[in-house]
Coordinates of C-alpha atoms in Angstrom, one line a residue:
Chain B
F3 CA 7.9 61.0 13.3
L4 CA 9.0 59.9 10.0
S5 CA 11.6 57.5 11.4
F6 CA 9.1 54.7 11.2
F7 CA 7.7 55.7 7.9
S8 CA 7.7 53.3 5.0
S9 CA 5.8 53.9 1.8
T10 CA 4.6 51.9 -1.2
K11 CA 3.1 53.0 -4.4
T12 CA -0.4 53.3 -3.0
Q13 CA 0.0 53.8 0.7
N14 CA 2.2 55.0 3.5
F15 CA 2.8 52.7 6.4
C16 CA 4.1 53.2 9.9
R17 CA 6.4 50.6 11.3
N18 CA 6.1 51.5 14.9
E19 CA 5.1 48.4 16.9
Y20 CA 2.5 50.3 18.9
N21 CA 0.7 51.7 16.0
L22 CA -3.0 50.9 15.9
T23 CA -3.8 51.0 12.3
G24 CA -0.5 50.6 10.7
L25 CA -0.8 53.7 8.5
C26 CA 1.2 56.8 9.0
N27 CA -1.3 59.5 9.9
R28 CA -1.4 62.2 12.4
S29 CA -4.3 60.5 14.2
S30 CA -2.8 57.1 14.3
C31 CA 0.8 57.8 15.3
P32 CA 1.7 56.7 18.8
L33 CA 4.3 59.3 19.0
A34 CA 2.2 62.2 17.9
N35 CA -0.7 61.5 20.3
S36 CA -0.3 61.7 24.0
Q37 CA -3.3 59.5 24.7
Y38 CA -3.1 56.3 22.7
A39 CA -4.1 52.7 22.9
T40 CA -3.3 49.5 21.0
V41 CA -4.1 45.8 21.1
R42 CA -1.1 43.5 20.6
E43 CA -0.8 39.8 21.1
E44 CA 1.9 37.8 22.6
K45 CA 2.2 34.0 22.5
G46 CA -1.5 33.7 21.6
R47 CA -2.8 36.0 24.3
C48 CA -4.1 39.5 23.6
Y49 CA -3.1 42.6 25.6
L50 CA -4.4 46.1 25.6
Y51 CA -1.7 48.7 25.7
M52 CA -2.6 52.2 26.9
K53 CA -0.5 55.4 26.9
T54 CA -1.7 58.5 28.9
I55 CA -0.3 61.9 29.2
E56 CA 0.3 61.6 32.9
R57 CA 3.0 59.1 32.4
A58 CA 4.7 61.0 29.6
A59 CA 7.6 61.8 31.8
F60 CA 8.3 58.2 32.7
P61 CA 9.2 56.4 29.5
R62 CA 9.6 53.0 31.3
R63 CA 6.0 53.1 32.7
L64 CA 4.6 54.8 29.6
W65 CA 2.7 51.9 28.2
E66 CA 0.2 50.2 30.5
R67 CA -0.7 46.6 29.7
V68 CA -3.9 44.8 30.4
L69 CA -4.5 41.2 29.7
L70 CA -7.7 40.6 27.8
S71 CA -9.9 37.6 28.4
K72 CA -9.9 34.7 26.1
N73 CA -13.6 35.1 25.6
Y74 CA -14.3 37.3 22.6
E75 CA -17.3 39.2 23.9
K76 CA -15.8 39.6 27.4
A77 CA -12.6 40.9 25.9
L78 CA -14.6 43.5 23.9
E79 CA -16.3 44.6 27.1
E80 CA -13.0 44.9 28.8
I81 CA -11.7 47.1 26.0
D82 CA -14.7 49.3 26.4
E83 CA -14.4 49.7 30.1
N84 CA -10.7 50.3 30.0
L85 CA -11.0 52.9 27.2
I86 CA -14.1 54.5 28.7
Y87 CA -14.2 58.3 27.9
W88 CA -11.5 57.8 25.3
P89 CA -12.0 59.1 21.7
R90 CA -14.3 57.1 19.6
F91 CA -11.7 56.5 16.9
I92 CA -9.2 54.8 19.2
R93 CA -11.9 52.6 20.8
H94 CA -13.2 51.5 17.5
K95 CA -9.9 50.8 16.0
C96 CA -8.8 48.9 19.0
K97 CA -11.8 46.6 18.8
Q98 CA -11.2 46.1 15.1
R99 CA -7.7 45.2 15.6
F100 CA -8.6 42.8 18.4
T101 CA -11.0 41.1 16.1
K102 CA -8.5 40.6 13.4
I103 CA -6.0 39.3 15.8
T104 CA -8.3 36.7 17.2
Q105 CA -9.3 35.6 13.7
Y106 CA -5.7 34.9 12.7
L107 CA -5.0 33.2 15.9
I108 CA -7.9 30.8 15.3
R109 CA -6.6 30.1 11.8
I110 CA -3.1 29.3 13.2
R111 CA -4.5 26.8 15.6
K112 CA -6.6 25.2 12.9
L113 CA -3.6 24.9 10.5
T114 CA -1.3 23.4 13.1
L115 CA -3.8 20.6 13.5
K116 CA -3.7 19.7 9.9
R117 CA -0.6 18.1 8.4
Q118 CA 1.8 20.7 7.4
R119 CA 3.8 20.4 4.3
K120 CA 7.4 20.1 5.2
L121 CA 9.5 22.2 2.9
V122 CA 12.9 20.6 2.3
P123 CA 15.3 22.9 0.7
L124 CA 17.0 21.6 -2.5
R125 CA 20.7 22.0 -2.7
R126 CA 21.6 22.9 -6.2
K127 CA 25.0 21.3 -6.2
I128 CA 23.6 18.1 -5.0
E129 CA 20.7 18.1 -7.4
R130 CA 23.1 18.6 -10.3
R131 CA 25.4 16.0 -9.1
E132 CA 22.6 13.4 -8.7
N133 CA 21.2 14.2 -12.2
R134 CA 24.6 13.8 -13.7
R135 CA 25.1 10.5 -11.9
E136 CA 21.7 9.3 -13.0
E137 CA 22.5 10.0 -16.6
K138 CA 25.7 8.2 -16.4
A139 CA 24.2 5.2 -14.6
L140 CA 21.5 5.1 -17.4
I141 CA 24.2 4.9 -20.0
A142 CA 26.1 2.3 -18.1
A143 CA 23.0 0.2 -17.5
Q144 CA 22.4 -0.5 -21.2
L145 CA 18.9 -1.4 -20.2
D146 CA 17.7 -2.9 -23.5
N147 CA 20.6 -5.2 -23.7
A148 CA 20.2 -6.3 -20.1
I149 CA 16.5 -7.0 -20.5
E150 CA 17.0 -8.9 -23.7
K151 CA 19.7 -11.0 -22.2
E152 CA 17.5 -11.8 -19.2
L153 CA 14.6 -12.8 -21.4
L154 CA 16.8 -15.1 -23.5
E155 CA 18.2 -16.6 -20.3
R156 CA 14.7 -17.3 -19.2
L157 CA 13.8 -18.8 -22.5
K158 CA 16.8 -21.1 -22.2
Q159 CA 15.9 -22.2 -18.8
D160 CA 12.5 -23.2 -20.0
T161 CA 10.5 -20.9 -17.8
Y162 CA 8.2 -20.4 -20.6
G163 CA 7.5 -24.0 -21.0
D164 CA 6.0 -25.1 -24.3
I165 CA 4.7 -21.8 -25.6
Y166 CA 7.5 -21.0 -27.9
N167 CA 8.7 -23.1 -30.8
F168 CA 12.3 -22.8 -30.3
P169 CA 13.5 -26.0 -28.7
I170 CA 17.1 -25.1 -29.3
H171 CA 19.3 -27.1 -27.1
A172 CA 18.0 -30.5 -28.0
F173 CA 18.4 -29.8 -31.7
D174 CA 21.8 -28.5 -31.3
K175 CA 22.8 -31.7 -29.6
A176 CA 21.1 -33.7 -32.3
L177 CA 22.9 -31.9 -35.0
Q178 CA 26.2 -32.5 -33.3
Q179 CA 25.7 -36.2 -33.1
Q180 CA 25.6 -38.4 -36.2
E181 CA 22.4 -38.7 -38.0
A182 CA 22.4 -42.4 -38.5
E183 CA 22.8 -43.1 -34.8
S184 CA 19.7 -44.5 -33.2
E185 CA 20.1 -42.2 -30.2
S186 CA 19.8 -39.1 -32.4
E187 CA 16.9 -40.6 -34.2
S188 CA 15.0 -41.3 -31.0
E189 CA 15.8 -37.8 -29.9
R190 CA 14.4 -36.4 -33.0
E191 CA 11.3 -38.5 -32.8
E192 CA 10.8 -37.2 -29.3
E193 CA 11.1 -33.7 -30.7
D194 CA 8.6 -34.6 -33.3
D195 CA 6.2 -35.6 -30.6
D196 CA 6.7 -32.2 -29.1
D197 CA 6.2 -30.6 -32.4
E198 CA 2.9 -32.3 -32.8
G199 CA 1.7 -30.6 -29.8
K200 CA 2.5 -27.2 -31.1
R201 CA 0.1 -25.0 -32.9
E202 CA 1.7 -24.2 -36.2
F203 CA 2.4 -27.6 -37.4
V204 CA -0.5 -29.7 -36.4
E205 CA -2.3 -29.7 -39.7
A206 CA 1.0 -30.1 -41.6
E207 CA 1.7 -33.2 -39.5
D208 CA -1.7 -34.6 -40.3
S209 CA -1.4 -33.8 -44.0
E210 CA 2.0 -35.3 -44.1
L211 CA 0.9 -38.4 -42.4
S212 CA -2.0 -38.7 -44.6
D213 CA 0.3 -38.1 -47.6
F214 CA 2.6 -40.8 -46.4
E215 CA -0.3 -43.1 -45.9
D216 CA -1.4 -42.5 -49.5
M217 CA 2.1 -43.0 -50.7
D218 CA 2.4 -46.1 -48.7
K219 CA -0.5 -47.5 -50.6
L220 CA 1.1 -46.7 -53.9
E221 CA 4.6 -47.9 -53.1
T222 CA 6.2 -51.1 -52.0
S223 CA 7.1 -51.8 -48.4
S224 CA 10.8 -51.7 -49.0
E225 CA 10.6 -48.0 -49.5
E226 CA 8.8 -47.4 -46.3
E227 CA 11.9 -47.3 -44.3
Q228 CA 13.4 -44.8 -46.6
E229 CA 10.3 -42.7 -46.4
E230 CA 10.4 -42.8 -42.6
E231 CA 13.9 -41.7 -42.5
E232 CA 13.2 -39.0 -45.0
E233 CA 10.2 -37.9 -43.1
V234 CA 12.1 -37.7 -39.9
E235 CA 14.9 -35.8 -41.5
K236 CA 12.6 -33.6 -43.3
E237 CA 10.9 -32.7 -40.1
S238 CA 14.1 -32.2 -38.4
S239 CA 15.2 -29.8 -41.1
Q240 CA 11.8 -28.2 -41.0
S241 CA 12.0 -27.7 -37.3
K242 CA 15.5 -26.3 -37.6
S243 CA 14.3 -23.7 -39.9
K244 CA 11.2 -23.1 -37.9
G245 CA 12.6 -20.1 -36.3
K246 CA 13.6 -18.6 -39.6
R247 CA 10.7 -19.4 -41.8
P248 CA 7.7 -20.4 -39.8
L249 CA 5.2 -19.5 -42.5
K250 CA 6.8 -21.4 -45.2
G251 CA 6.4 -24.7 -43.4
P252 CA 2.8 -25.3 -43.9
A253 CA 2.8 -23.6 -47.2
R254 CA 5.5 -25.9 -48.4
R255 CA 3.6 -28.9 -47.3
K256 CA 0.5 -27.9 -49.0
R257 CA 2.1 -28.2 -52.3
P258 CA 1.7 -31.5 -54.1
Y259 CA 3.4 -34.2 -52.2
I260 CA 4.9 -35.5 -55.3
E261 CA 7.7 -33.0 -55.3
I262 CA 8.9 -31.7 -52.0
E263 CA 8.8 -34.3 -49.4
Y264 CA 11.7 -36.1 -50.7
E265 CA 13.9 -33.3 -51.8
E266 CA 16.5 -33.8 -49.1
E267 CA 17.8 -37.2 -49.8
T268 CA 16.6 -39.4 -52.5
E269 CA 15.5 -36.8 -54.9
P270 CA 16.3 -38.5 -58.2
G271 CA 14.8 -41.8 -57.1
T272 CA 11.5 -40.4 -55.9
K273 CA 11.1 -38.1 -58.7
T274 CA 11.2 -40.9 -61.1
K275 CA 8.7 -42.8 -58.9
A276 CA 6.3 -39.8 -58.7
A277 CA 6.5 -39.3 -62.4
Chain A
A23 CA 63.2 17.5 -21.6
G24 CA 62.1 14.6 -23.6
E25 CA 59.1 16.3 -25.2
G26 CA 61.3 18.5 -27.3
S27 CA 63.4 15.8 -29.1
A28 CA 60.9 13.0 -29.1
P29 CA 58.4 14.3 -31.7
G30 CA 61.1 15.1 -34.1
P31 CA 62.3 11.7 -35.4
E32 CA 58.8 10.2 -35.2
D33 CA 57.3 12.6 -37.6
G34 CA 56.8 11.0 -40.9
A35 CA 55.5 12.9 -43.9
G36 CA 53.5 15.5 -42.0
P37 CA 52.7 19.0 -43.2
P38 CA 56.0 20.7 -43.7
A39 CA 56.5 23.8 -41.6
P40 CA 54.9 23.2 -38.2
Q41 CA 55.9 19.6 -37.6
R42 CA 59.6 20.0 -38.2
V43 CA 59.8 22.6 -35.5
L44 CA 61.4 21.3 -32.4
F45 CA 60.4 22.7 -29.1
P46 CA 63.5 23.8 -27.1
P47 CA 63.8 21.6 -24.1
T48 CA 62.9 24.1 -21.4
F49 CA 59.8 25.4 -23.2
S50 CA 56.4 25.2 -21.8
V51 CA 53.3 26.4 -23.6
S52 CA 51.9 28.3 -20.7
E53 CA 54.9 30.7 -20.6
I54 CA 53.9 32.6 -23.7
K55 CA 52.3 35.8 -22.8
N56 CA 50.5 36.4 -26.0
K57 CA 47.2 34.7 -25.9
Q58 CA 46.8 34.0 -29.6
R59 CA 50.3 32.6 -30.0
R60 CA 49.8 30.6 -26.8
H61 CA 46.6 29.1 -28.1
F62 CA 48.2 28.3 -31.4
M63 CA 51.2 26.6 -29.7
F64 CA 48.9 24.7 -27.5
L65 CA 46.9 23.4 -30.4
R66 CA 50.1 22.3 -32.1
W67 CA 51.2 20.6 -29.0
K68 CA 47.9 18.8 -28.7
Q69 CA 48.1 17.6 -32.3
Q70 CA 51.5 16.2 -31.7
Q71 CA 50.3 14.4 -28.6
R72 CA 47.5 12.9 -30.6
K73 CA 49.8 11.7 -33.3
E74 CA 52.1 10.1 -30.8
K75 CA 49.2 8.3 -29.2
L76 CA 48.0 7.1 -32.5
A77 CA 51.4 5.9 -33.5
L78 CA 51.7 4.0 -30.2
K79 CA 48.4 2.4 -30.7
K80 CA 49.3 1.2 -34.1
K81 CA 52.5 -0.1 -32.9
R82 CA 50.8 -2.1 -30.2
R83 CA 48.3 -3.5 -32.5
K84 CA 51.0 -4.6 -34.9
E85 CA 52.8 -6.3 -32.1
R86 CA 49.6 -8.1 -31.1
E87 CA 49.0 -9.3 -34.6
A88 CA 52.6 -10.4 -34.9
L89 CA 52.5 -12.4 -31.8
G90 CA 49.2 -14.1 -32.9
D91 CA 48.2 -16.6 -30.3
K92 CA 50.8 -15.8 -27.9
A93 CA 49.7 -12.2 -27.5
P94 CA 48.8 -11.3 -23.9
P95 CA 45.1 -10.9 -23.4
K96 CA 43.6 -7.5 -23.9
A97 CA 43.4 -5.3 -20.8
V98 CA 40.0 -5.0 -19.4
P99 CA 39.0 -1.3 -19.1
K100 CA 38.2 -0.1 -15.7
T101 CA 34.6 0.8 -15.1
I102 CA 32.9 2.0 -12.0
E103 CA 31.2 -1.3 -11.7
N104 CA 34.6 -3.0 -11.9
Q105 CA 36.1 -0.8 -9.3
R106 CA 33.2 -0.9 -7.0
V107 CA 34.2 -0.9 -3.3
Y108 CA 33.3 -4.3 -2.1
D109 CA 30.3 -4.2 0.2
E110 CA 30.4 -6.7 3.0
T111 CA 26.7 -7.1 2.9
T112 CA 26.7 -8.6 -0.6
V113 CA 24.4 -11.5 -0.8
D114 CA 26.0 -14.8 -1.6
P115 CA 23.4 -17.0 -3.4
N116 CA 24.3 -19.9 -1.1
D117 CA 24.1 -18.0 2.1
E118 CA 21.9 -19.9 4.5
E119 CA 21.4 -17.0 6.8
V120 CA 20.0 -14.9 4.0
A121 CA 17.8 -17.7 2.9
F122 CA 16.5 -18.2 6.4
D123 CA 15.8 -14.5 6.8
E124 CA 13.9 -14.4 3.6
A125 CA 11.8 -17.4 4.6
T126 CA 10.7 -15.6 7.7
D127 CA 10.5 -12.0 6.8
E128 CA 7.4 -10.0 5.9
F129 CA 7.3 -11.1 2.3
A130 CA 7.3 -14.8 3.1
P131 CA 3.6 -15.1 2.8
Y132 CA 3.7 -13.5 -0.6
F133 CA 6.5 -15.8 -1.8
N134 CA 4.7 -18.8 -0.5
R135 CA 1.8 -17.7 -2.5
Q136 CA -0.5 -17.3 0.4
T137 CA -1.4 -13.7 -0.3
V138 CA -2.4 -12.0 -3.5
P139 CA -1.0 -8.5 -3.9
K140 CA -3.6 -5.7 -3.8
I141 CA -2.2 -2.3 -4.2
L142 CA -3.5 1.2 -3.3
I143 CA -2.0 4.1 -5.2
T144 CA -2.4 7.5 -3.9
T145 CA -0.8 10.9 -4.0
S146 CA 0.0 13.8 -1.7
D147 CA -2.6 16.5 -1.4
R148 CA -4.0 18.2 -4.4
P149 CA -2.3 16.3 -7.2
R150 CA -1.8 18.2 -10.4
G151 CA -2.4 16.9 -14.0
R152 CA 0.8 15.1 -14.6
T153 CA 0.7 13.3 -11.3
V154 CA -2.8 12.2 -11.9
R155 CA -2.0 10.8 -15.3
F156 CA 1.0 9.1 -14.0
C157 CA -1.0 7.4 -11.3
E158 CA -3.5 6.1 -13.8
Q159 CA -0.8 4.7 -16.0
L160 CA 0.9 3.1 -13.0
A161 CA -2.4 1.5 -12.1
T162 CA -2.6 0.0 -15.6
V163 CA 0.9 -1.4 -15.3
I164 CA 0.5 -3.0 -11.9
P165 CA -2.3 -5.5 -11.9
N166 CA -4.8 -5.4 -9.2
S167 CA -4.2 -1.9 -8.2
H168 CA -6.5 0.9 -7.3
V169 CA -6.1 4.7 -7.4
Y170 CA -7.7 6.7 -4.7
Y171 CA -7.3 10.4 -4.3
R172 CA -6.5 11.7 -0.9
R173 CA -8.4 14.7 0.0
G174 CA -6.6 15.8 3.0
L175 CA -6.7 12.5 4.8
A176 CA -3.8 11.7 7.1
L177 CA -1.7 8.7 6.1
K178 CA -1.7 7.3 9.6
R179 CA -5.4 7.1 9.5
I180 CA -5.8 5.5 6.1
I181 CA -3.4 2.8 6.9
P182 CA -5.6 0.9 9.3
Q183 CA -8.4 1.3 6.8
C184 CA -6.3 -0.2 4.1
I185 CA -5.3 -3.1 6.2
A186 CA -9.0 -3.7 7.0
R187 CA -9.8 -3.8 3.4
D188 CA -7.1 -6.3 2.6
F189 CA -4.7 -4.2 0.7
T190 CA -1.1 -5.6 0.7
D191 CA 0.8 -2.5 -0.5
L192 CA 0.5 1.2 -0.4
I193 CA 2.1 3.5 -2.9
V194 CA 2.1 7.2 -2.3
I195 CA 3.4 9.5 -5.0
N196 CA 4.6 12.7 -3.7
E197 CA 4.4 15.7 -5.9
D198 CA 6.2 19.0 -6.1
R199 CA 5.5 21.8 -8.5
K200 CA 3.2 19.7 -10.6
I201 CA 5.6 16.8 -11.2
P202 CA 5.9 13.6 -9.2
N203 CA 9.1 13.5 -7.4
G204 CA 8.9 11.0 -4.5
L205 CA 7.5 7.6 -3.9
V206 CA 6.7 5.9 -0.7
L207 CA 6.2 2.2 -1.0
S208 CA 4.8 0.5 2.1
H209 CA 4.0 -3.1 2.6
L210 CA 0.9 -3.0 4.5
P211 CA 0.3 -5.6 7.1
D212 CA 3.1 -4.1 9.2
G213 CA 5.7 -4.3 6.5
P214 CA 8.8 -2.2 5.6
T215 CA 8.3 1.2 4.2
A216 CA 10.7 2.5 1.6
H217 CA 10.9 6.1 0.6
F218 CA 12.4 6.9 -2.8
R219 CA 13.2 10.0 -4.7
M220 CA 11.7 9.7 -8.2
S221 CA 13.2 11.4 -11.2
S222 CA 12.9 11.5 -14.9
V223 CA 9.3 10.4 -15.1
R224 CA 8.1 9.8 -18.6
L225 CA 4.4 9.3 -19.3
R226 CA 3.3 7.0 -22.0
K227 CA 2.8 9.7 -24.6
E228 CA 6.3 11.0 -24.2
I229 CA 7.9 7.7 -24.9
K230 CA 9.0 7.4 -28.5
R231 CA 8.1 4.3 -30.5
K232 CA 5.9 3.0 -27.9
G233 CA 3.4 0.2 -28.4
K234 CA -0.2 0.0 -27.6
E235 CA -1.5 0.1 -24.0
P236 CA -0.5 -2.5 -21.5
T237 CA -3.1 -5.2 -21.4
E238 CA -4.6 -6.8 -18.3
H239 CA -2.2 -9.7 -18.3
V240 CA 0.0 -10.2 -15.4
P241 CA 3.5 -9.1 -16.4
E242 CA 6.8 -10.8 -15.6
V243 CA 9.2 -9.1 -13.4
I244 CA 12.9 -8.7 -13.9
L245 CA 15.0 -7.5 -11.0
N246 CA 18.6 -6.8 -12.0
N247 CA 21.6 -6.1 -10.0
F248 CA 20.3 -6.1 -6.5
T249 CA 23.3 -7.4 -4.8
T250 CA 23.6 -6.3 -1.2
R251 CA 21.3 -7.3 1.7
L252 CA 19.6 -3.9 1.4
G253 CA 19.2 -4.3 -2.3
H254 CA 17.8 -7.7 -1.8
S255 CA 15.1 -6.6 0.5
I256 CA 14.2 -3.7 -1.8
G257 CA 14.0 -6.1 -4.7
R258 CA 11.7 -8.4 -2.8
M259 CA 9.5 -5.4 -2.0
F260 CA 9.2 -4.7 -5.7
A261 CA 8.6 -8.3 -6.5
A262 CA 5.8 -8.4 -4.0
L263 CA 3.9 -5.8 -5.9
F264 CA 3.2 -8.2 -8.8
P265 CA 1.2 -11.4 -8.6
H266 CA 3.4 -14.4 -8.4
D267 CA 2.2 -16.2 -11.6
P268 CA 2.9 -14.2 -14.7
Q269 CA 0.8 -14.8 -17.7
F270 CA 3.3 -15.5 -20.5
I271 CA 0.6 -15.0 -23.1
G272 CA 0.7 -11.3 -22.4
R273 CA 4.4 -11.1 -23.1
Q274 CA 4.8 -8.1 -20.9
V275 CA 7.7 -7.6 -18.6
A276 CA 8.3 -5.0 -15.9
T277 CA 12.0 -4.4 -15.2
F278 CA 13.6 -2.9 -12.1
H279 CA 17.2 -2.5 -13.0
N280 CA 19.6 -1.2 -10.3
Q281 CA 22.7 0.6 -11.5
R282 CA 24.9 2.5 -9.2
D283 CA 22.1 2.9 -6.7
Y284 CA 19.6 4.2 -9.2
I285 CA 16.7 1.9 -9.9
F286 CA 15.3 2.2 -13.4
F287 CA 11.8 1.0 -14.0
R288 CA 10.8 0.1 -17.5
F289 CA 7.8 -1.7 -18.9
H290 CA 8.1 -3.6 -22.2
R291 CA 6.4 -6.0 -24.4
Y292 CA 8.7 -8.7 -25.8
I293 CA 8.6 -11.0 -28.7
F294 CA 10.9 -13.8 -29.5
K295 CA 11.9 -13.5 -33.1
S296 CA 14.2 -16.5 -33.0
E297 CA 15.9 -18.5 -30.3
K298 CA 18.7 -16.1 -30.1
K299 CA 16.9 -12.8 -30.7
V300 CA 14.2 -11.1 -28.9
G301 CA 12.6 -7.8 -29.7
I302 CA 11.3 -5.5 -27.0
Q303 CA 9.0 -2.6 -27.4
E304 CA 8.5 -0.1 -24.6
L305 CA 5.1 0.7 -23.4
G306 CA 4.0 2.1 -20.2
P307 CA 5.6 4.8 -18.1
R308 CA 9.2 4.9 -17.0
F309 CA 10.9 6.4 -14.0
T310 CA 14.0 6.2 -11.9
L311 CA 14.1 5.8 -8.2
K312 CA 16.8 6.4 -5.7
L313 CA 16.3 5.0 -2.2
R314 CA 16.3 7.5 0.5
S315 CA 15.2 5.5 3.5
L316 CA 13.9 2.2 4.6
Q317 CA 11.8 1.9 7.7
K318 CA 10.9 -1.2 9.5
G319 CA 7.2 -0.7 10.2
T320 CA 4.6 1.1 8.2
F321 CA 4.8 4.7 7.3
D322 CA 5.6 6.7 10.3
S323 CA 8.0 9.6 9.9
K324 CA 8.5 10.5 13.6
F325 CA 8.5 7.4 15.6
G326 CA 9.4 4.8 13.0
E327 CA 12.4 2.6 13.3
Y328 CA 14.7 3.3 10.4
E329 CA 16.6 0.4 9.0
W330 CA 18.5 2.6 6.6
I331 CA 18.7 6.3 5.8
H332 CA 20.8 7.9 3.2
K333 CA 23.2 10.1 5.0
R334 CA 24.8 12.3 2.5
R335 CA 28.0 13.2 4.3
E336 CA 28.8 9.7 5.2
M337 CA 27.6 7.7 2.3
D338 CA 28.4 10.0 -0.6
T339 CA 32.1 10.3 0.1
S340 CA 33.3 7.7 -2.4
R341 CA 32.5 7.6 -6.1
R342 CA 32.7 3.9 -6.2
K343 CA 30.7 2.9 -3.2
F344 CA 27.1 1.9 -3.7
H345 CA 24.6 0.6 -1.2
L346 CA 22.0 -1.2 -3.2

C-alpha cells in the first residue's frame, strides 16, 4: 500500500484519490480497509463514495456514489443516514472533509465574481529586445537638443509674445541696413517703443530722457539732433547687447551722464563740452 | 589573393618584424590549429586592416581638400530614421481629410477650448510605494489632476461616475512587482482609450541635477515626431491632458518625444539665456511609453472596438518600420 505513499519532512501523505484524510495510515487507507467512505466533489457538486466488503469482488462496482444535496445541513444529514452504523471515525472524517470542500467552493465562487488579475507571461527574448531598442531610441532621440531647438523655434515665432527681451529678427535686419537710412531709424525707434514697455529698462529710459532734458537746457539746439542720433544709436547698441549684459545696462546709465552717453560717436566733442 | 600583396607596399615605417611579413596568398587566419598562434595572427591581421582603413580615410580627406569647392558633398550616413520604411499613413500637413477628421473627432471640443481637462489618476489594486509616489508626482506635473486610490472597484463602474463628475480623462497606472509598468489613458466622454507599456520610470529624487518642484503653473507641451495618423491621434490625446493656455511665466514644458515608436516623457524648466541659447533643467518624473493598443470607446477589454493593436508577429518583422 505504499504505492501511493509520498512523504515530506514532517508528514507522510497518501496520494490515493479516494483517501479520506490524505495521510497514509492504516486507518485511513482505502486499500487497507474493506469498509470505507469518502466525500469528493466534481464540477462543484459533492458526492459521497462508499466501499463495502460485499462488492470487493467487483472492482467496477466497488465504489458506490451518492449525490449530496446543495444544502449544507441536509447534506450532513444525508451523510449520516448513508453511513449509519459505520465506524465513528469514518463518519466524522467524512463530514469534516465535506465541510472543507464546501468552504473552498464558496471561496471559488466569490473570487470569480471579483476581477481576476490576468497574468501575462513575459517573454525574455522580447523583453530584452525591447529594452535594447528603447536605449538605442533614447540615444537617437537626443532629447535635450530636440527640446532646446523646439523652444528656440517657438521663441522665434513669437509664441511668447513680449515676455522676453530678445527681439532678434528686427535688430538683425536693422543692422544689415545702413544706419543713416530713415527706414532703419524708424525701425529702431519702433524698437525703442517696445523697449520702453519692457521691465528692465523702464527706469533707465526715464533717467536718460531726464538726462537729455537737462542736457538740452545746457546746450544749444544745434546739438540736439546729434544727441538724438546718439541716443538712438546708444539705445540700439544697448539693446543689441541686452542679451549679453542685461545687468550692466541700468548700471551704466546710472553713472554720471557726463561720460557715457556719448561714448559711441562724438566722444571728443562731448567730453570737451561736459568738461 | 589580394590581401597578401596589398599590405606590403603600403606599409611605411611600421614596427619592423611583423609588418614586413607577407601573408601567402592562400592563407586564412582560421586555418591555424593552434589557438594562441591563431589569435596572434588574427590580431595582426586586424591591425593591418585598421591601418589600411586609416590610410584610405586620409587619402580621401586629402582629395577633398585638394578639390576645395568642387569636392562632392559629404555622404550622409544612413540612420534608422533615414531608412525608415515609408508609412502610407503619414500625415501631410496640408491634408484636408486629416484636418476635417481632427475637427470632428473626440478632441475637437478640447481644441476649440470648450472643455477644460480634468484628470483622474488611479492605479491597479493595492499599489505599492513606488507607484504611489509616482502617481503623486504625476499629479503635480499635470495641472488639474486628482489621484484616487482604487480599493477593489471595477473600472467599468467608476467610468460612469467619472463622467458624472465631469472628468475628461482617466489615467490608470498598472503595477507589477512594485513598479509601475503600464498606463491606460482614456478620454472620458466616450473617447479613445490607449494602453501603453511603461518602462524606465524615474521618480524625481532619482533624477540627477534636478531643479525644485514643479510649480502650479500650466506647462507648455511639446509633441515631437508624431508623424502617422495613429501617431497624430495619440499626440492629440496627450495634448488633451493639459490645459490649452500655457502660462509662460512658469517656464515649464512637458515633452512627449516619439522616437522609433517609443514615447519619451520629460518635464523641464527652461530659461532663455540669450536669443540663441536656452538652458533646460529637468524636474519632475520621466518615463517612456510604448503603445500597445488603441481602442475606440472607453476602457473595455472584452467588447471594445480596437482601432490598433500591436501584433508582434506582423508588426515587428522589420527593423525599420515604425507605426507611430
